C-alpha positions as CSV (number, residue, x, y, z in Angstrom):
1,M,19.0,-8.2,2.2
2,I,21.3,-10.6,4.0
3,V,19.1,-13.7,4.7
4,P,20.3,-15.8,7.7
5,E,20.9,-19.5,7.0
6,G,17.8,-21.5,7.3
7,M,15.5,-18.6,6.6
8,V,13.5,-17.6,3.5
9,V,12.0,-14.5,2.1
10,K,8.2,-14.0,1.8
11,L,6.8,-11.4,-0.7
12,D,3.3,-10.2,0.0
13,P,1.5,-7.1,-1.5
14,K,0.0,-6.5,2.0
15,D,3.4,-5.5,3.2
16,D,3.2,-2.4,1.1
17,F,0.9,-1.1,3.8
18,L,1.8,-0.3,7.4
19,H,2.3,-3.0,10.0
20,E,1.4,-3.3,13.7
21,P,4.5,-2.1,15.5
22,E,6.6,-4.6,17.4
23,A,7.3,-4.1,21.1
24,A,11.0,-3.2,20.4
25,S,11.6,0.4,21.2
26,N,13.6,0.9,18.0
27,Y,10.8,-0.3,15.7
28,N,11.1,1.5,12.3
29,E,8.8,1.5,9.3
30,S,10.0,3.5,6.4
31,V,9.7,4.4,2.7
32,Y,12.6,5.7,0.7
33,I,12.2,7.0,-2.9
34,D,14.7,8.5,-5.4
35,M,13.8,10.0,-8.8
36,F,15.6,11.6,-11.7
37,D,14.6,13.5,-14.8
38,S,17.8,13.1,-17.0
39,R,16.5,15.5,-19.7
40,T,16.3,18.4,-17.3
41,S,19.1,17.5,-14.8
42,L,16.6,17.3,-12.0
43,G,16.7,14.8,-9.1
44,A,15.2,14.2,-5.8
45,W,15.0,11.7,-3.0
46,L,12.9,11.5,0.2
47,R,12.5,9.3,3.1
48,I,9.9,9.0,5.9
49,G,10.5,6.6,8.7
50,N,8.0,6.1,11.6
51,R,9.5,5.3,15.0
52,P,6.1,5.0,16.9
53,N,7.6,3.5,20.0
54,E,10.0,6.5,20.3
55,G,7.2,8.9,19.5
56,H,8.6,10.5,16.4
57,A,9.2,10.1,12.6
58,E,12.4,10.8,10.6
59,V,11.7,12.9,7.6
60,S,14.3,13.8,4.9
61,V,13.7,15.7,1.7
62,C,16.4,16.4,-0.9
63,M,16.1,18.1,-4.4
64,Y,19.0,18.3,-6.9
65,L,18.5,21.5,-9.0
66,P,19.8,22.0,-12.6
67,D,22.2,24.8,-11.5
68,G,24.1,22.4,-9.0
69,R,22.4,23.6,-5.9
70,V,20.7,21.2,-3.5
71,A,17.5,22.0,-1.5
72,F,17.4,19.9,1.7
73,W,15.4,19.4,4.8
74,F,15.4,17.1,7.8
75,V,13.1,17.0,10.8
76,R,11.9,14.6,13.5
77,P,8.2,15.4,14.0
78,E,6.2,13.9,16.8
79,I,3.8,11.0,15.9
80,Q,1.3,9.1,18.0
81,D,1.1,5.8,16.2
82,N,2.0,3.9,13.0
83,S,-1.3,4.5,11.2
84,E,0.1,6.5,8.3
85,L,3.3,7.9,6.7
86,N,2.4,11.5,7.1
87,A,4.6,13.8,9.1
88,G,6.7,16.9,8.8
89,G,4.9,17.9,5.6
90,L,5.8,14.7,3.8
91,R,3.1,12.2,2.9
92,V,3.4,8.8,1.2
93,Q,0.2,6.9,0.2
94,V,-0.2,3.5,-1.4
95,A,-2.8,3.8,-4.1
96,E,-2.3,0.2,-5.3
97,P,0.2,-2.1,-3.6
98,F,3.3,-3.0,-5.7
99,K,1.9,-0.7,-8.4
100,T,1.3,3.0,-7.5
101,L,2.3,5.5,-4.8
102,E,1.3,9.1,-4.4
103,V,3.8,11.3,-2.7
104,S,3.7,15.0,-1.6
105,Y,5.7,17.4,0.4
106,E,4.9,20.9,1.6
107,G,7.4,22.8,3.8
108,P,10.7,24.5,4.2
109,V,14.1,23.7,2.7
110,I,17.6,25.1,3.1
111,L,19.5,25.9,-0.2
112,L,23.0,24.7,-0.4
113,D,25.5,26.0,-3.0
114,D,27.9,23.4,-1.8
115,P,26.0,20.3,-0.6
116,M,29.1,19.0,1.3
117,D,28.5,21.8,3.8
118,L,26.1,19.3,5.4
119,Q,29.1,17.7,7.0
120,N,28.5,20.3,9.7
121,A,24.7,20.1,9.6
122,R,24.1,22.4,12.5
123,E,26.0,25.3,10.9
124,A,24.5,24.6,7.5
125,F,21.0,24.9,8.9
126,K,21.9,28.1,10.7
127,Q,23.7,29.8,7.9
128,S,22.0,28.6,4.7
129,P,19.1,30.6,3.1
130,R,15.7,29.0,3.4
131,A,12.9,28.7,0.9
132,D,9.3,27.3,0.7
133,A,9.1,24.1,-1.3
134,S,6.6,21.5,-2.4
135,M,6.6,18.4,-4.5
136,R,3.9,16.1,-5.9
137,F,4.7,12.8,-7.6
138,T,2.9,9.8,-8.9
139,L,5.1,6.7,-8.8
140,S,4.4,3.7,-10.9
141,G,6.2,0.4,-10.5
142,V,7.7,-0.8,-13.8
143,S,9.5,-3.8,-12.6
144,P,8.6,-6.8,-10.4
145,M,9.1,-6.2,-6.6
146,H,12.4,-7.4,-5.2
147,G,12.8,-8.6,-1.6
148,G,10.2,-9.3,1.1
149,E,10.0,-10.4,4.8
150,I,12.6,-12.7,6.3
151,V,10.7,-15.7,7.9
152,N,11.4,-19.3,9.0
153,R,10.9,-22.0,6.4
154,D,7.6,-22.8,7.9
155,G,6.4,-19.2,7.5
156,S,6.7,-18.3,11.2
157,P,8.2,-15.0,12.3
158,W,12.0,-14.5,12.6
159,Q,13.0,-14.2,16.2
160,L,15.6,-11.5,15.7
161,D,17.5,-9.5,18.4
162,P,16.3,-5.9,18.2
163,E,19.6,-4.6,19.5
164,L,21.4,-6.2,16.5
165,A,18.7,-5.7,13.8
166,A,18.4,-3.4,10.8
167,Y,15.1,-4.7,9.4
168,R,12.6,-7.6,9.4
169,G,11.5,-6.9,5.9
170,H,12.8,-4.9,2.9
171,M,11.3,-4.5,-0.6
172,E,12.6,-2.6,-3.6
173,Q,11.3,-1.7,-7.1
174,H,12.2,0.3,-10.2
175,L,9.8,3.2,-11.0
176,S,8.5,5.7,-13.5
177,V,7.8,9.1,-12.0
178,T,5.7,12.1,-13.0
179,G,4.9,15.3,-11.2
180,E,6.5,18.6,-10.3
181,M,8.7,20.3,-7.7
182,R,8.3,24.0,-6.6
183,I,10.9,26.1,-4.8
184,D,10.0,29.7,-3.9
185,G,7.3,29.7,-6.6
186,E,9.5,28.4,-9.4
187,I,8.0,25.3,-11.0
188,Y,10.0,22.3,-12.2
189,P,7.9,19.8,-14.2
190,F,9.2,16.2,-13.7
191,D,8.9,13.2,-16.0
192,G,11.5,10.5,-15.3
193,H,12.3,7.4,-13.4
194,G,13.5,6.2,-10.0
195,F,13.6,3.5,-7.3
196,R,11.9,2.9,-4.0
197,D,12.3,0.7,-1.0
198,K,10.1,-0.2,2.0
199,S,11.6,-1.4,5.3
200,W,10.0,-2.5,8.6
201,G,11.3,-4.0,11.9
202,P,13.7,-3.0,14.6
203,R,16.6,-0.8,13.4
204,H,19.7,0.8,14.8
205,W,21.5,2.5,11.9
206,G,24.9,1.3,13.1
207,N,23.8,-2.3,12.7
208,L,23.9,-1.8,8.9
209,Y,27.7,-1.7,9.4
210,W,28.5,-0.8,5.8
211,H,26.9,-1.0,2.3
212,K,27.4,0.2,-1.2
213,W,23.9,0.5,-2.7
214,L,23.4,1.4,-6.4
215,P,19.8,1.4,-7.6
216,I,19.8,2.4,-11.3
217,T,16.8,2.6,-13.6
218,F,17.7,3.2,-17.3
219,G,14.1,3.3,-18.5
220,P,10.8,1.4,-18.5
221,D,12.4,-2.0,-19.4
222,F,15.9,-2.1,-18.0
223,G,17.8,-1.4,-14.7
224,V,20.3,-2.8,-12.3
225,L,20.5,-3.1,-8.5
226,L,23.6,-3.8,-6.5
227,A,23.8,-4.0,-2.7
228,L,27.3,-4.9,-1.6
229,M,27.1,-5.3,2.2
230,G,29.7,-6.0,4.9
231,R,29.3,-7.4,8.5
232,P,31.9,-7.8,11.2
233,D,34.3,-10.8,10.6
234,Q,32.5,-11.7,7.3
235,Q,33.3,-11.3,3.6
236,P,31.1,-8.8,1.8
237,E,27.9,-10.2,0.5
238,V,26.4,-9.4,-3.0
239,V,22.7,-9.0,-3.4
240,G,20.8,-7.5,-6.4
241,H,19.7,-8.1,-9.9
242,I,19.7,-7.2,-13.6
243,W,16.2,-6.2,-14.6
244,R,15.1,-6.9,-18.2
245,G,11.4,-6.5,-19.0
246,E,9.5,-8.8,-16.7
247,R,12.6,-10.6,-15.4
248,L,14.7,-9.9,-12.3
249,I,17.9,-11.9,-13.0
250,P,19.7,-12.4,-9.6
251,L,23.3,-11.4,-9.3
252,T,25.8,-14.2,-8.5
253,D,28.8,-12.0,-8.0
254,A,29.9,-8.4,-8.5
255,R,33.2,-6.4,-8.8
256,L,33.1,-2.8,-7.7
257,N,35.9,-0.3,-8.3
258,V,35.6,3.2,-6.8
259,T,37.7,6.3,-7.1
260,Y,37.4,8.4,-3.9
261,D,38.3,12.0,-3.1
262,D,40.4,13.1,-0.1
263,E,37.2,13.0,2.1
264,F,36.5,9.3,1.1
265,V,33.5,10.5,-1.0
266,Q,32.9,8.4,-4.2
267,R,33.6,10.2,-7.4
268,S,33.7,7.6,-10.2
269,I,32.4,4.0,-10.2
270,M,33.0,0.8,-12.3
271,L,30.7,-2.2,-11.9
272,D,31.0,-5.7,-13.3
273,L,27.7,-7.5,-12.4
274,E,27.7,-11.3,-12.8
275,T,24.5,-13.4,-13.4
276,A,23.9,-16.9,-14.8
277,E,23.5,-15.2,-18.2
278,G,26.9,-13.3,-18.2
279,T,28.5,-10.0,-17.2
280,T,26.9,-6.6,-17.3
281,T,29.3,-3.6,-17.0
282,V,28.2,-0.2,-15.7
283,S,30.2,3.0,-15.3
284,G,29.3,6.0,-13.3
285,E,30.4,9.6,-12.6
286,V,29.1,11.5,-9.6
287,V,27.4,14.7,-10.3
288,T,26.4,15.9,-6.8
289,A,27.1,14.3,-3.4
290,I,25.4,15.1,-0.2
291,P,26.6,13.7,3.2
292,L,24.3,12.6,6.0
293,Q,25.0,11.1,9.4
294,H,23.3,9.3,12.3
295,R,24.7,9.4,15.8
296,R,23.6,7.1,18.7
297,I,24.8,7.2,22.3
298,A,24.6,3.7,23.9
299,E,23.7,3.2,27.6
300,D,27.4,2.7,28.4
301,G,28.1,6.1,26.9
302,T,29.8,4.9,23.7
303,E,28.9,6.8,20.5
304,T,28.1,5.2,17.2
305,R,28.4,7.4,14.1
306,V,27.1,6.3,10.7
307,R,27.9,8.4,7.5
308,I,25.8,8.1,4.4
309,I,26.9,9.7,1.1
310,K,24.0,10.0,-1.3
311,A,25.3,10.9,-4.7
312,M,23.4,11.8,-7.9
313,T,25.4,9.9,-10.5
314,Q,25.5,9.6,-14.3
315,F,25.6,6.0,-15.3
316,K,26.3,4.3,-18.7
317,C,25.5,0.7,-19.6
318,E,25.0,-1.1,-22.9
319,G,24.9,2.1,-24.9
320,R,22.3,3.7,-22.6
321,Q,22.8,6.6,-20.2
322,T,20.8,7.6,-17.1
323,T,20.9,9.4,-13.8
324,G,20.7,7.3,-10.7
325,M,21.8,7.0,-7.1
326,S,25.0,5.7,-5.5
327,E,24.5,5.4,-1.7
328,F,27.6,4.5,0.4
329,L,26.8,3.9,4.1
330,D,29.6,3.3,6.7
331,L,30.0,3.0,10.4
332,M,32.8,5.5,11.0
333,V,36.1,4.6,12.6
334,G,37.4,8.1,13.5
335,D,37.2,10.0,10.2
336,R,37.5,6.9,8.0
337,P,34.7,4.7,6.6
338,I,34.8,1.2,8.1
339,S,34.5,-0.4,4.7
340,L,37.9,1.2,3.7
341,T,39.4,0.4,7.1
342,T,38.5,-3.3,7.0
343,Y,38.6,-4.1,3.3
344,S,40.7,-3.0,0.3
345,L,38.1,-4.2,-2.2
346,D,37.4,-0.8,-3.8
347,V,40.3,1.6,-3.2
């Protein structure tokens, strides 16, 4: 989170539940979860975002299979209110705030031999084979919660501009994950780890501008989080932590070096994460990358296009190895990510 000057962050377990929607037409309340079982080369991520004032939810489901294929689904089902996260076959329930979530999906997926085919999503959905899929997971928080709601110092609400906003509150947590995935009757038992975030408030995707987000959980006692974020006419901001046991040690700085392919998709990553206690170095190699995009036509007819590359990535740090997520989001300038147009920090 980028916290405006003079504001503070309030962390409250009640915010793990759903909020009364604000009047802004673009109010969003969403949960994102990723999970990986390094022993079986399985991975998955899912997101459900309610947009009650627009009358629909956004539902995404992605499963990384051991043979390199990806099972994927996206739909915008109608919803009537913000009473639950339950739409399009995907359901997220809070069993105990900051502690336990129950997640399930029942519905179709398309099967992609080459996940980059989603660059042309319409054709990928037309031409790819389909299958029935389901997943059921229990998610247990293993770290303290990071983040919260941005408020004034006296605790009063932040008077943000909905047209410029990306969130009012944002929380994140390292997880352990158990459950199973099924695709066309084949069962994939799952016992691994992951990461989750919860966001609420007005959002236009283009207002995120660009970020490099790396949530990495090495086990039940250690993980790292980097959010490197850029805004117009500002230097990139570093947010995140090193998680060791019961402590979230805030980042004070970070250096990110990325090798991209010809389509500006991340392929290898080097991180130097600075805290008051020293430097933690992390390396990563992308296993499977999948491209997503959001398009918005403004009232004046101008189009905003945001590209998100979500990559299942093998990470190494301090003699440990794990599978995690590297998510690179960019407002696009033509066919080039704006972070690489505006900055040269990681090419």
